[in-house]
PDB file of C-alpha atoms in Angstrom:
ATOM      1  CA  UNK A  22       0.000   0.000   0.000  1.00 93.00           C
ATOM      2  CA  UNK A  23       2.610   2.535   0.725  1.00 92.00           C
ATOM      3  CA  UNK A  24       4.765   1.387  -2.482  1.00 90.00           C
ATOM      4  CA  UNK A  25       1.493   1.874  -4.674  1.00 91.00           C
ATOM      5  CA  UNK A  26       0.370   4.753  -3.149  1.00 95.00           C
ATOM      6  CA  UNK A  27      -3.093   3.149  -2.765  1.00 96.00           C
ATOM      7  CA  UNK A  28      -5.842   1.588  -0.080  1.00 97.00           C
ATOM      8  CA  UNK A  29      -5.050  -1.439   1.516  1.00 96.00           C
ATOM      9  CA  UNK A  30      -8.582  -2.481   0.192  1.00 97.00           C
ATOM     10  CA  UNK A  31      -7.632  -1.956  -3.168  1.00 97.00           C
ATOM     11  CA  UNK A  32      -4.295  -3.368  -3.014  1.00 97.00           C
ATOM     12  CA  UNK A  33      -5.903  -6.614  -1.455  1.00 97.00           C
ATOM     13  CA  UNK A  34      -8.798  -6.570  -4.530  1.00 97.00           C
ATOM     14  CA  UNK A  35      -5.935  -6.648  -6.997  1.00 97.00           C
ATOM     15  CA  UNK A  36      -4.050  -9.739  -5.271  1.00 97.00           C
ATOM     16  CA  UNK A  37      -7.383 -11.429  -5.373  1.00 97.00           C
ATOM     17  CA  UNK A  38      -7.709 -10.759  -9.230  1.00 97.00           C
ATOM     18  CA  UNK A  39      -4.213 -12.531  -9.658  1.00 97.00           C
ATOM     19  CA  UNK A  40      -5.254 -14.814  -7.554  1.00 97.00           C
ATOM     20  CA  UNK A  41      -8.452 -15.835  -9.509  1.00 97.00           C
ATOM     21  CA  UNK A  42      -6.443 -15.420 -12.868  1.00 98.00           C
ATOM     22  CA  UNK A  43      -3.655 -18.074 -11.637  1.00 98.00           C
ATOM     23  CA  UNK A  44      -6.284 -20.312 -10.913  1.00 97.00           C
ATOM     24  CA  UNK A  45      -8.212 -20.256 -14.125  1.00 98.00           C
ATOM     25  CA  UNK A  46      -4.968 -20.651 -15.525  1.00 98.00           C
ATOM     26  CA  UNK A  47      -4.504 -23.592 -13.452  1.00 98.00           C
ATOM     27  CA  UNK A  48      -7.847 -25.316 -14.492  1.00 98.00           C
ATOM     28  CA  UNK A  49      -7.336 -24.569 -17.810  1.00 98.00           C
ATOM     29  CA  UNK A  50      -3.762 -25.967 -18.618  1.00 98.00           C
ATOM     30  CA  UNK A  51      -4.563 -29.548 -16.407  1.00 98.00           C
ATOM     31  CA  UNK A  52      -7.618 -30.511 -18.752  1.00 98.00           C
ATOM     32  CA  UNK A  53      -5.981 -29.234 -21.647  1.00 97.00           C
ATOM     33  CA  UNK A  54      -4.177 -31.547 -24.302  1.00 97.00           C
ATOM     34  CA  UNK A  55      -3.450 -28.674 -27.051  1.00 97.00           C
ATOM     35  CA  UNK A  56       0.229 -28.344 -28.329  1.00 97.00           C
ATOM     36  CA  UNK A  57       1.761 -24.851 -28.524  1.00 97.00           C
ATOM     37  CA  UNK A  58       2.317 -23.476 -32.392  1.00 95.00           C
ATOM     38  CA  UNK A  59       5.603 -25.199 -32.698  1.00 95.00           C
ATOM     39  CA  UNK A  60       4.557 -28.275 -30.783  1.00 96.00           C
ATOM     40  CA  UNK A  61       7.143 -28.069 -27.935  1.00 98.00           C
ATOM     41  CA  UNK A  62       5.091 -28.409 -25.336  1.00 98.00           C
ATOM     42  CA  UNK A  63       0.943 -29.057 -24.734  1.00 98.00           C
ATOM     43  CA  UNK A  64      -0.545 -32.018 -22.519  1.00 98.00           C
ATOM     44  CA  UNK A  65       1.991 -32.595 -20.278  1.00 98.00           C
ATOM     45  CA  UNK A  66      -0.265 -31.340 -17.395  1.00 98.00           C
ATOM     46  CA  UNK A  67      -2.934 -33.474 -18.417  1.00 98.00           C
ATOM     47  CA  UNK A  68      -1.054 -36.821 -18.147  1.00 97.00           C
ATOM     48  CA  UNK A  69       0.626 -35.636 -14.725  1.00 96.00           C
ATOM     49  CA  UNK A  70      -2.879 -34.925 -13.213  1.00 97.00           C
ATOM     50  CA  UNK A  71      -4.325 -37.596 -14.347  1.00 95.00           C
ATOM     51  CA  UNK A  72      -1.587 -40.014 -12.655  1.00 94.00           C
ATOM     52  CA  UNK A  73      -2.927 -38.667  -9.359  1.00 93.00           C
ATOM     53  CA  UNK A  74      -5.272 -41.268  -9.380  1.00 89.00           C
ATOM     54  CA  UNK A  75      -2.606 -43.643  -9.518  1.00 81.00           C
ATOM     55  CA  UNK A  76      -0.275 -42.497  -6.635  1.00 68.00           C
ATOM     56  CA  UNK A  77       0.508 -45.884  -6.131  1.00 79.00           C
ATOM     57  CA  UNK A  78       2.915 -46.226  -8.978  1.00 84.00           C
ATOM     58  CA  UNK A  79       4.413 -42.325  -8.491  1.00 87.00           C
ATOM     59  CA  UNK A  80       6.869 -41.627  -5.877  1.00 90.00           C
ATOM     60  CA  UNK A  81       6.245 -38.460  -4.969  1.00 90.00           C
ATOM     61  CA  UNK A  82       2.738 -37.833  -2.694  1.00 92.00           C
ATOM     62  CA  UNK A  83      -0.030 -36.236  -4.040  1.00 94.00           C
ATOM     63  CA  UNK A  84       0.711 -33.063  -2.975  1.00 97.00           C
ATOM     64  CA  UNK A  85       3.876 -32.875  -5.151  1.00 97.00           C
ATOM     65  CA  UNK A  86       2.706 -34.517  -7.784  1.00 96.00           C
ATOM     66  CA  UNK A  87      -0.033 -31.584  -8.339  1.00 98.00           C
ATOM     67  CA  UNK A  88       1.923 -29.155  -7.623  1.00 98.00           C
ATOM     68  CA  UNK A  89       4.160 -29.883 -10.660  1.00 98.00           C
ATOM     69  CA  UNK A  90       0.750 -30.457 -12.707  1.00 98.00           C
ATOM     70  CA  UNK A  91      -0.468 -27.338 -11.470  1.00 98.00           C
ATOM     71  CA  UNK A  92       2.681 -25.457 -12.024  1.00 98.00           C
ATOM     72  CA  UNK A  93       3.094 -26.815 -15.840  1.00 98.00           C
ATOM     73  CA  UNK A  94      -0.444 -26.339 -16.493  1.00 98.00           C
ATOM     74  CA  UNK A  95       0.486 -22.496 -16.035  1.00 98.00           C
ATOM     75  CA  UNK A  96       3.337 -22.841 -18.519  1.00 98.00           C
ATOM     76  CA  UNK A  97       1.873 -24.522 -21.194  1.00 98.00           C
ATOM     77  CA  UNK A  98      -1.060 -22.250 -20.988  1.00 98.00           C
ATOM     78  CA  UNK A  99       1.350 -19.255 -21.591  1.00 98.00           C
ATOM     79  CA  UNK A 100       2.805 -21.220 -24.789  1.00 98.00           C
ATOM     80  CA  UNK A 101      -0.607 -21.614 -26.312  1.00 97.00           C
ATOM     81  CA  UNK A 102      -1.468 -17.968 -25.401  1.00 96.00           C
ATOM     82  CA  UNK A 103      -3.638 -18.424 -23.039  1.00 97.00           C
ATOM     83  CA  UNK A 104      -3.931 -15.754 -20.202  1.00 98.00           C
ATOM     84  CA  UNK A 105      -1.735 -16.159 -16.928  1.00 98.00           C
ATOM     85  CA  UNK A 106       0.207 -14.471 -14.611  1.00 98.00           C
ATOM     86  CA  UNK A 107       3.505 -13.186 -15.158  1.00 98.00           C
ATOM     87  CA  UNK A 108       4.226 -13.973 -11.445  1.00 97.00           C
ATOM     88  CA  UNK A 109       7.436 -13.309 -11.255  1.00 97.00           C
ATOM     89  CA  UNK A 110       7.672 -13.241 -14.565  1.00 98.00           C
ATOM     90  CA  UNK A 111       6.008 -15.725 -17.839  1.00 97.00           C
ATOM     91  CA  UNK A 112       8.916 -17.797 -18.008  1.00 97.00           C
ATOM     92  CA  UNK A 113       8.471 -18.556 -14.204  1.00 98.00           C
ATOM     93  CA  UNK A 114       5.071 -18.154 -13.618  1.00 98.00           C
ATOM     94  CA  UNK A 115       4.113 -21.589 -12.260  1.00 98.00           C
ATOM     95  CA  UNK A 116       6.167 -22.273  -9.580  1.00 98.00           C
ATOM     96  CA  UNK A 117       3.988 -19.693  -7.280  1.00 98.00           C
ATOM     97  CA  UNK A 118       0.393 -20.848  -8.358  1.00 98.00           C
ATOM     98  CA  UNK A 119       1.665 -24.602  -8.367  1.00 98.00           C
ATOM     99  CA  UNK A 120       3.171 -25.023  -4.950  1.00 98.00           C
ATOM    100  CA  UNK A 121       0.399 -22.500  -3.265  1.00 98.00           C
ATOM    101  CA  UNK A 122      -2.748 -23.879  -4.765  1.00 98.00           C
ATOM    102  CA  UNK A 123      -1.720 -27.541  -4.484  1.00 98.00           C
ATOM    103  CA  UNK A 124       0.014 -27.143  -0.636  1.00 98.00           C
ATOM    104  CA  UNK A 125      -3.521 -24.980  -0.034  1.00 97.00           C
ATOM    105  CA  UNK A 126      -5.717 -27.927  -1.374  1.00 97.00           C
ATOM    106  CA  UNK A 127      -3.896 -30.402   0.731  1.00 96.00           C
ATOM    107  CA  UNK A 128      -4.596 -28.459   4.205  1.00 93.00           C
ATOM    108  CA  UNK A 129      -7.532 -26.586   3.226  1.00 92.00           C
ATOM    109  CA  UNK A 130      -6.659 -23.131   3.404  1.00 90.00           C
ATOM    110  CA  UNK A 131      -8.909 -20.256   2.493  1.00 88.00           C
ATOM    111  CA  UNK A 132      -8.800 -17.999   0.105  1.00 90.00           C
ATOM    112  CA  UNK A 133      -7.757 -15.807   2.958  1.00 92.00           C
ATOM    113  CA  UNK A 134      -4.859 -17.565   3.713  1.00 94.00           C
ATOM    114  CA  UNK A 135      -3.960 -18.057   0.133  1.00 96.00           C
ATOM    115  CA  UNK A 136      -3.471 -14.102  -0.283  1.00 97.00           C
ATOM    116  CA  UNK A 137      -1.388 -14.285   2.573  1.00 97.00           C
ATOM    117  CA  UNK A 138       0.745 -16.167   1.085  1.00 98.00           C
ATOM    118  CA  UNK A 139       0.505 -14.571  -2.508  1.00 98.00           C
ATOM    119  CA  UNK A 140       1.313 -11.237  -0.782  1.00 98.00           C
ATOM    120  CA  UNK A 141       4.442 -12.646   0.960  1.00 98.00           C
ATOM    121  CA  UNK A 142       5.542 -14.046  -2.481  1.00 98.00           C
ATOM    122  CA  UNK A 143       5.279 -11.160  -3.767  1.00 98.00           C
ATOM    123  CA  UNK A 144       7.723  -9.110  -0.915  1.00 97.00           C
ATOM    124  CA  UNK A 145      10.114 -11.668  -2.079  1.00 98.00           C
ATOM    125  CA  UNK A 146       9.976 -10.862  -5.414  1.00 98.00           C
ATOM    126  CA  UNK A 147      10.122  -7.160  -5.108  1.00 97.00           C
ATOM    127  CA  UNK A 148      13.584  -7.954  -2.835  1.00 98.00           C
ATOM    128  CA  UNK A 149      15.171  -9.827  -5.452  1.00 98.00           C
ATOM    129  CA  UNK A 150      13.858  -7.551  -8.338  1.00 98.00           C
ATOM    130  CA  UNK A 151      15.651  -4.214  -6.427  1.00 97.00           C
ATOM    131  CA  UNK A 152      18.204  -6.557  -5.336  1.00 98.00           C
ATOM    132  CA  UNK A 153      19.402  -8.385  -8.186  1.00 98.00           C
ATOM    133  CA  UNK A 154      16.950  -8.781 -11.160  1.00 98.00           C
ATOM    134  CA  UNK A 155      13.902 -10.930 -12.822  1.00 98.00           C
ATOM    135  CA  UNK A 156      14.983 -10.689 -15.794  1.00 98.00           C
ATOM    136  CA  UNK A 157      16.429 -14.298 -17.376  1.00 98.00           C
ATOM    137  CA  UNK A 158      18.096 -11.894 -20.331  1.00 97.00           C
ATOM    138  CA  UNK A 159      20.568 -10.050 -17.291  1.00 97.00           C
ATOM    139  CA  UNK A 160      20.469 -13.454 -15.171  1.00 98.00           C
ATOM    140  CA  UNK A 161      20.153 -16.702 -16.426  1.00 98.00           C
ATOM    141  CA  UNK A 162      16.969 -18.645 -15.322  1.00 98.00           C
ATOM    142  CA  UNK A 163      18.251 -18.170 -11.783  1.00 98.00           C
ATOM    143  CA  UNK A 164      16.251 -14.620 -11.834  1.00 98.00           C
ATOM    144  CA  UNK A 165      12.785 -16.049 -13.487  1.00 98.00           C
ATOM    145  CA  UNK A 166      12.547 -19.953 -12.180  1.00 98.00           C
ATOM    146  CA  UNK A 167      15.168 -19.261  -9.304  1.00 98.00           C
ATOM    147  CA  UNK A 168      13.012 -16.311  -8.317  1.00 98.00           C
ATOM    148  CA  UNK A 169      10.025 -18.262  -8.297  1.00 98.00           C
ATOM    149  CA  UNK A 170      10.852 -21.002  -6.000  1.00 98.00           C
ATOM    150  CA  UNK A 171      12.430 -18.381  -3.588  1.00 99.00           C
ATOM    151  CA  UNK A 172       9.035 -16.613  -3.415  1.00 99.00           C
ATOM    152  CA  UNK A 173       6.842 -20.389  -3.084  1.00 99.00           C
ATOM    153  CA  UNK A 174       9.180 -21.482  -0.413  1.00 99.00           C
ATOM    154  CA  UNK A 175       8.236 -17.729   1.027  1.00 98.00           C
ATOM    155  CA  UNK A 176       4.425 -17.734   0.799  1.00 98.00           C
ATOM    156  CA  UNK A 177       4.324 -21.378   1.651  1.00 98.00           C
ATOM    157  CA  UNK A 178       6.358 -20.595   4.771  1.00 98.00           C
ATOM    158  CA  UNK A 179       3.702 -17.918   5.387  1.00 98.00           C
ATOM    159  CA  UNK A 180       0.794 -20.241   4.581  1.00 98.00           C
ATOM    160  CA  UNK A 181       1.540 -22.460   7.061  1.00 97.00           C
ATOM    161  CA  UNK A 182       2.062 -20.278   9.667  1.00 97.00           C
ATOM    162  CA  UNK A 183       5.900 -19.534  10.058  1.00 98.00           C
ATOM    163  CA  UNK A 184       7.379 -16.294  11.157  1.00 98.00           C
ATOM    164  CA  UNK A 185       8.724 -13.724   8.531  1.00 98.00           C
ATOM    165  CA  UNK A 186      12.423 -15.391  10.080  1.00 98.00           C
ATOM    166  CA  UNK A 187      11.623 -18.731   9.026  1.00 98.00           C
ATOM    167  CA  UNK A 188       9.849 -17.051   5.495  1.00 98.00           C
ATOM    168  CA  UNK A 189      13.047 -15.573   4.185  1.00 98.00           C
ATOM    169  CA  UNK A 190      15.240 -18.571   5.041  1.00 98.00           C
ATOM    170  CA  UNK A 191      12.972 -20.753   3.347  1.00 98.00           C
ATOM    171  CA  UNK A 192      13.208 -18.368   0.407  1.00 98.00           C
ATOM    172  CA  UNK A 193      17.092 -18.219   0.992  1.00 98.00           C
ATOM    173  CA  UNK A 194      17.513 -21.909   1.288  1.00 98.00           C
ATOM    174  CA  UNK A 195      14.965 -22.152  -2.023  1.00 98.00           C
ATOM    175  CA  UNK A 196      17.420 -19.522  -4.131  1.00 98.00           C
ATOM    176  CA  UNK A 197      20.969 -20.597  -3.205  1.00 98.00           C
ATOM    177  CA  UNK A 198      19.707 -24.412  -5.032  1.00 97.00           C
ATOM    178  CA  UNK A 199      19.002 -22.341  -8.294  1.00 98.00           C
ATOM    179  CA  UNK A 200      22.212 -19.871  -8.350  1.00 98.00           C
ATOM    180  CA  UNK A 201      23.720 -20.525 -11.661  1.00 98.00           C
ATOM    181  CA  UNK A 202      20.794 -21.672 -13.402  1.00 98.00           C
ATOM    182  CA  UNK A 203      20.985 -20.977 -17.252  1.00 98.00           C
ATOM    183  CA  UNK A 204      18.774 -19.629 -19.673  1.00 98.00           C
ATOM    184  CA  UNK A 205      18.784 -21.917 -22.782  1.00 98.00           C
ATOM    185  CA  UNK A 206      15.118 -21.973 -24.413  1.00 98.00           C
ATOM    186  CA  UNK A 207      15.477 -23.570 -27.996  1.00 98.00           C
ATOM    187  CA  UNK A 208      14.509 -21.328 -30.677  1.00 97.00           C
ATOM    188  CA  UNK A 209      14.307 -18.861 -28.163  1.00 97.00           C
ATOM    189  CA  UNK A 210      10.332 -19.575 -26.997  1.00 97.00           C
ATOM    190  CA  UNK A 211       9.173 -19.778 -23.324  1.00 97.00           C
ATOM    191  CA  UNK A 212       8.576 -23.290 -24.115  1.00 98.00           C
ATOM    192  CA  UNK A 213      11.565 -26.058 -23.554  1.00 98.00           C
ATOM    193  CA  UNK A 214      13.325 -26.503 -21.402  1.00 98.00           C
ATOM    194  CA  UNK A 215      11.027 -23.951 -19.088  1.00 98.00           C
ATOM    195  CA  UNK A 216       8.339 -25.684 -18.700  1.00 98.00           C
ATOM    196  CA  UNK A 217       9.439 -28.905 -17.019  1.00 98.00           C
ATOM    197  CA  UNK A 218      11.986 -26.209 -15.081  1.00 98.00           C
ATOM    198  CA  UNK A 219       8.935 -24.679 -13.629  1.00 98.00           C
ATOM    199  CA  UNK A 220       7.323 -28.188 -12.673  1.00 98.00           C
ATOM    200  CA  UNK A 221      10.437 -29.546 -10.741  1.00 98.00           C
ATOM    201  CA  UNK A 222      10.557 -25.968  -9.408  1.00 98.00           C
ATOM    202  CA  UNK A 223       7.649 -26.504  -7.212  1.00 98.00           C
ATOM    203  CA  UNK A 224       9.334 -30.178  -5.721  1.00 98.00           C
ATOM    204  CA  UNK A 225      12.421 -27.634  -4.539  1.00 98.00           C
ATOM    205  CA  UNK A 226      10.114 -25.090  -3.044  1.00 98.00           C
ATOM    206  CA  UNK A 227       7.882 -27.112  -1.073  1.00 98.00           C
ATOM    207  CA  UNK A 228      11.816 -28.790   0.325  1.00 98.00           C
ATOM    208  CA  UNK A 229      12.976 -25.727   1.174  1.00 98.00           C
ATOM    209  CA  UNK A 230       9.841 -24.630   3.184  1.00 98.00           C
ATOM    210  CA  UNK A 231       9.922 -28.041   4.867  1.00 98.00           C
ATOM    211  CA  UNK A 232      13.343 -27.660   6.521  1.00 98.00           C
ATOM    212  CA  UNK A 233      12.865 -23.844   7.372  1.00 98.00           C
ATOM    213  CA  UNK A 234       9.544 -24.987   9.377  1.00 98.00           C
ATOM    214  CA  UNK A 235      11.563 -28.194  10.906  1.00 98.00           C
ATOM    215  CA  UNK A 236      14.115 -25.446  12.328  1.00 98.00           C
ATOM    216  CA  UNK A 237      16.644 -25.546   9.825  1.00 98.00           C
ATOM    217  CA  UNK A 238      18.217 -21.848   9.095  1.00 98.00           C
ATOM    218  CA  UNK A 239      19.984 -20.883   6.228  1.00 98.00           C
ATOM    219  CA  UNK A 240      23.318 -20.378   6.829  1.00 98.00           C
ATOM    220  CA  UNK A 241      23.914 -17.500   4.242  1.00 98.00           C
ATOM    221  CA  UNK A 242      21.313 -14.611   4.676  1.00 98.00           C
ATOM    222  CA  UNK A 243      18.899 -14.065   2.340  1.00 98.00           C
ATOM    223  CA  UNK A 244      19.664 -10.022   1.379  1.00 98.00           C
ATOM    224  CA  UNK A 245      23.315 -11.881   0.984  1.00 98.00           C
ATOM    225  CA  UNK A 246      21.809 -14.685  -1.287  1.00 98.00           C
ATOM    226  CA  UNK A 247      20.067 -12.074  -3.356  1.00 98.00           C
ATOM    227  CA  UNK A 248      23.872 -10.063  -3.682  1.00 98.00           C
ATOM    228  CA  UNK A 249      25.293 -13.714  -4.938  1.00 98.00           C
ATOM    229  CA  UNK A 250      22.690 -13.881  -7.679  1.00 98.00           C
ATOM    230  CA  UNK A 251      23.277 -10.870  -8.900  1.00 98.00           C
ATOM    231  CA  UNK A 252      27.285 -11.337  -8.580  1.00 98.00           C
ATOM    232  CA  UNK A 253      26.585 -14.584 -11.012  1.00 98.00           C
ATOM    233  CA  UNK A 254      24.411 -12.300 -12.930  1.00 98.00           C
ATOM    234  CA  UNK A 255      27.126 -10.299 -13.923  1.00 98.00           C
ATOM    235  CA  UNK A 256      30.071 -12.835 -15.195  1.00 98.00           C
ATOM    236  CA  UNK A 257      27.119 -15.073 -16.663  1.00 98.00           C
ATOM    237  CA  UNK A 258      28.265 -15.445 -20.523  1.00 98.00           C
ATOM    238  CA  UNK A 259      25.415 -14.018 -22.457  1.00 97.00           C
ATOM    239  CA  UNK A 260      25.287 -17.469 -24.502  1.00 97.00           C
ATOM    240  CA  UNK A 261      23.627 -18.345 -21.333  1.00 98.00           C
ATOM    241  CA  UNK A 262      21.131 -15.347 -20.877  1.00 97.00           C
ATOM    242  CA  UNK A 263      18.452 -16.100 -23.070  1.00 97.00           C
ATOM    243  CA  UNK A 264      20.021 -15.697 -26.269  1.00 96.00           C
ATOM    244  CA  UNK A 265      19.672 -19.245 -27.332  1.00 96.00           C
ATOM    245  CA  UNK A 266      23.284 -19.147 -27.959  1.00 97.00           C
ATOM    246  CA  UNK A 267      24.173 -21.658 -25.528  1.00 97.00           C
ATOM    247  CA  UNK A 268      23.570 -24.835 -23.387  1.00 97.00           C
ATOM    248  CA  UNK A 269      20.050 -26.909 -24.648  1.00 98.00           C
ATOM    249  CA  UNK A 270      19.325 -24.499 -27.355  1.00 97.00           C
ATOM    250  CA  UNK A 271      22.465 -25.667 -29.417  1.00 97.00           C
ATOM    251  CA  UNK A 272      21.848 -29.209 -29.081  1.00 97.00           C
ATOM    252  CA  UNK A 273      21.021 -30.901 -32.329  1.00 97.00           C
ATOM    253  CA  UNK A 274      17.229 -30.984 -31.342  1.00 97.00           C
ATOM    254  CA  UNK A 275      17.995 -26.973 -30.247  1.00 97.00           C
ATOM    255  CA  UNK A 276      19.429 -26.587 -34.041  1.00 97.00           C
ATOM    256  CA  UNK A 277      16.202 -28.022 -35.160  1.00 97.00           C
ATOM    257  CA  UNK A 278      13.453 -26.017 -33.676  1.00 97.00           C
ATOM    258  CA  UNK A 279      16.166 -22.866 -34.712  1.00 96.00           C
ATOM    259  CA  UNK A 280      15.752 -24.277 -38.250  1.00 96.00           C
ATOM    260  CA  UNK A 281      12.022 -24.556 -38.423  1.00 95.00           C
ATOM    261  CA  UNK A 282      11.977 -21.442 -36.997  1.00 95.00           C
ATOM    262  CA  UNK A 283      14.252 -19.543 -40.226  1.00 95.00           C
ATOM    263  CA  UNK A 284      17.002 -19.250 -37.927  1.00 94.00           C
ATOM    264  CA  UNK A 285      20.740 -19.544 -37.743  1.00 91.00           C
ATOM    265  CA  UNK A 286      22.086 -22.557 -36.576  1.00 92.00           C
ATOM    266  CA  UNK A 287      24.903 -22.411 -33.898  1.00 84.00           C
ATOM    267  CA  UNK A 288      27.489 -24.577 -34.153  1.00 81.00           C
TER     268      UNK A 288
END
């Protein structure tokens, strides 16, 4: 409220609007089986939510398990152009709504309690946005999918009652396991390897909120976390910032997509 310069009652209406939008997002994407224009990705959270009803042969619990549904649903909804919510940003926009939603499903929270969490998300977002960036083209996929499980493991934290302490070492704990991480989309769309990224995202999150509410404290600080990301940030090569000059994109199923797509190969 005193960032925006507006009512608490109207910065609450808009978190419920984002809110409402990540879920419809959410619904959409897990009974959808449509392929984005190039075919990359599509149906993926369809299969995954489906194989809830057969926990028995997953590993993971149920709660994970629709979480990463949840959370690709978002991204393959953004590849087929559907509406979401660039929360922190497209590229890493389902970590948040799958980790939240799913966690809130499995101990009933409210919607209340759902914005609580969205809103303390978000003040780990804006910390890492002033403090480093959210942008995968200045830092690697650290700042977009990195970001994102640092603000789950936050709002999850919050959801479940922790104190702000045991919120920003879950987000701490959540970011130092992503420093590093590359930007590499083939052909250069918010498709592959981003989606799956986001999905796995939501396993690391829910971890990291897990041992901050067992006790466990991050050793490094999370302000001082934030200052490493950006420190990688900066002697990141730019083959690895979202250029597709680098890492999966330059694979020989990388070359591909950049031929069907008109352009140059990299060798």
């Amino acid at each position: 409220s005193e960032r925006s310069n507006k009512s608490v009652p109207a910065v609450r209406s808009k978190m419920k609007r984002t809110r409402d939008i990540m879920y419809e997002a959410v619904k959409k994407g897990v009974k959808s089986t449509k392929k984005s224009k190039m075919g990359m990705v599509g149906g993926d959270s369809n299969k995954l939510y489906k194989s809830l009803k057969k926990t028995g042969v997953m590993m993971g619990n149920k709660v994970t398990v629709r979480a990463m549904s949840y959370a690709l649903a978002v991204s393959e909804q953004n590849a087929c152009m559907g509406r979401i919510v660039a929360f922190p940003t497209a590229g890493g926009a389902g970590v948040v709504p799958g980790t939240l939603f799913s966690c809130a499903e499995h101990f009933k929270a409210g919607k209340r309690k759902l914005l609580r969490g969205l809103f303390a998300a978000s003040a780990v977002g804006l910390i890492i946005a002033e403090g480093a960036t959210l942008s995968a083209a200045k830092g690697g996929c650290q700042a977009e999918v990195g970001a994102g499980v640092a603000m789950a493991a936050a709002g999850l934290t919050e959801m479940r009652g922790g104190s702000p302490e045991q919120c920003f070492d879950a987000a701490a704990i959540g970011l130092k396991s992503y420093l590093g991480l590359v930007c590499d989309p083939l052909g250069g769309l918010v498709e592959v390897p981003c989606a799956k990224r986001n999905a796995i995202g939501c396993m690391a999150a829910i971890g990291a909120s897990d041992m901050s509410i067992s006790g466990i404290k991050s050793f490094i600080p999370f302000d001082e976390v934030v200052e490493a990301m950006k420190n990688v940030a900066k002697i990141m090569s730019p083959k690895l910032r979202e250029t597709a000059l680098g890492g999966l994109a330059v694979t020989k199923t990388g070359n591909m997509i950049k031929e069907k797509l008109g352009m140059k190969i990299t060798k």
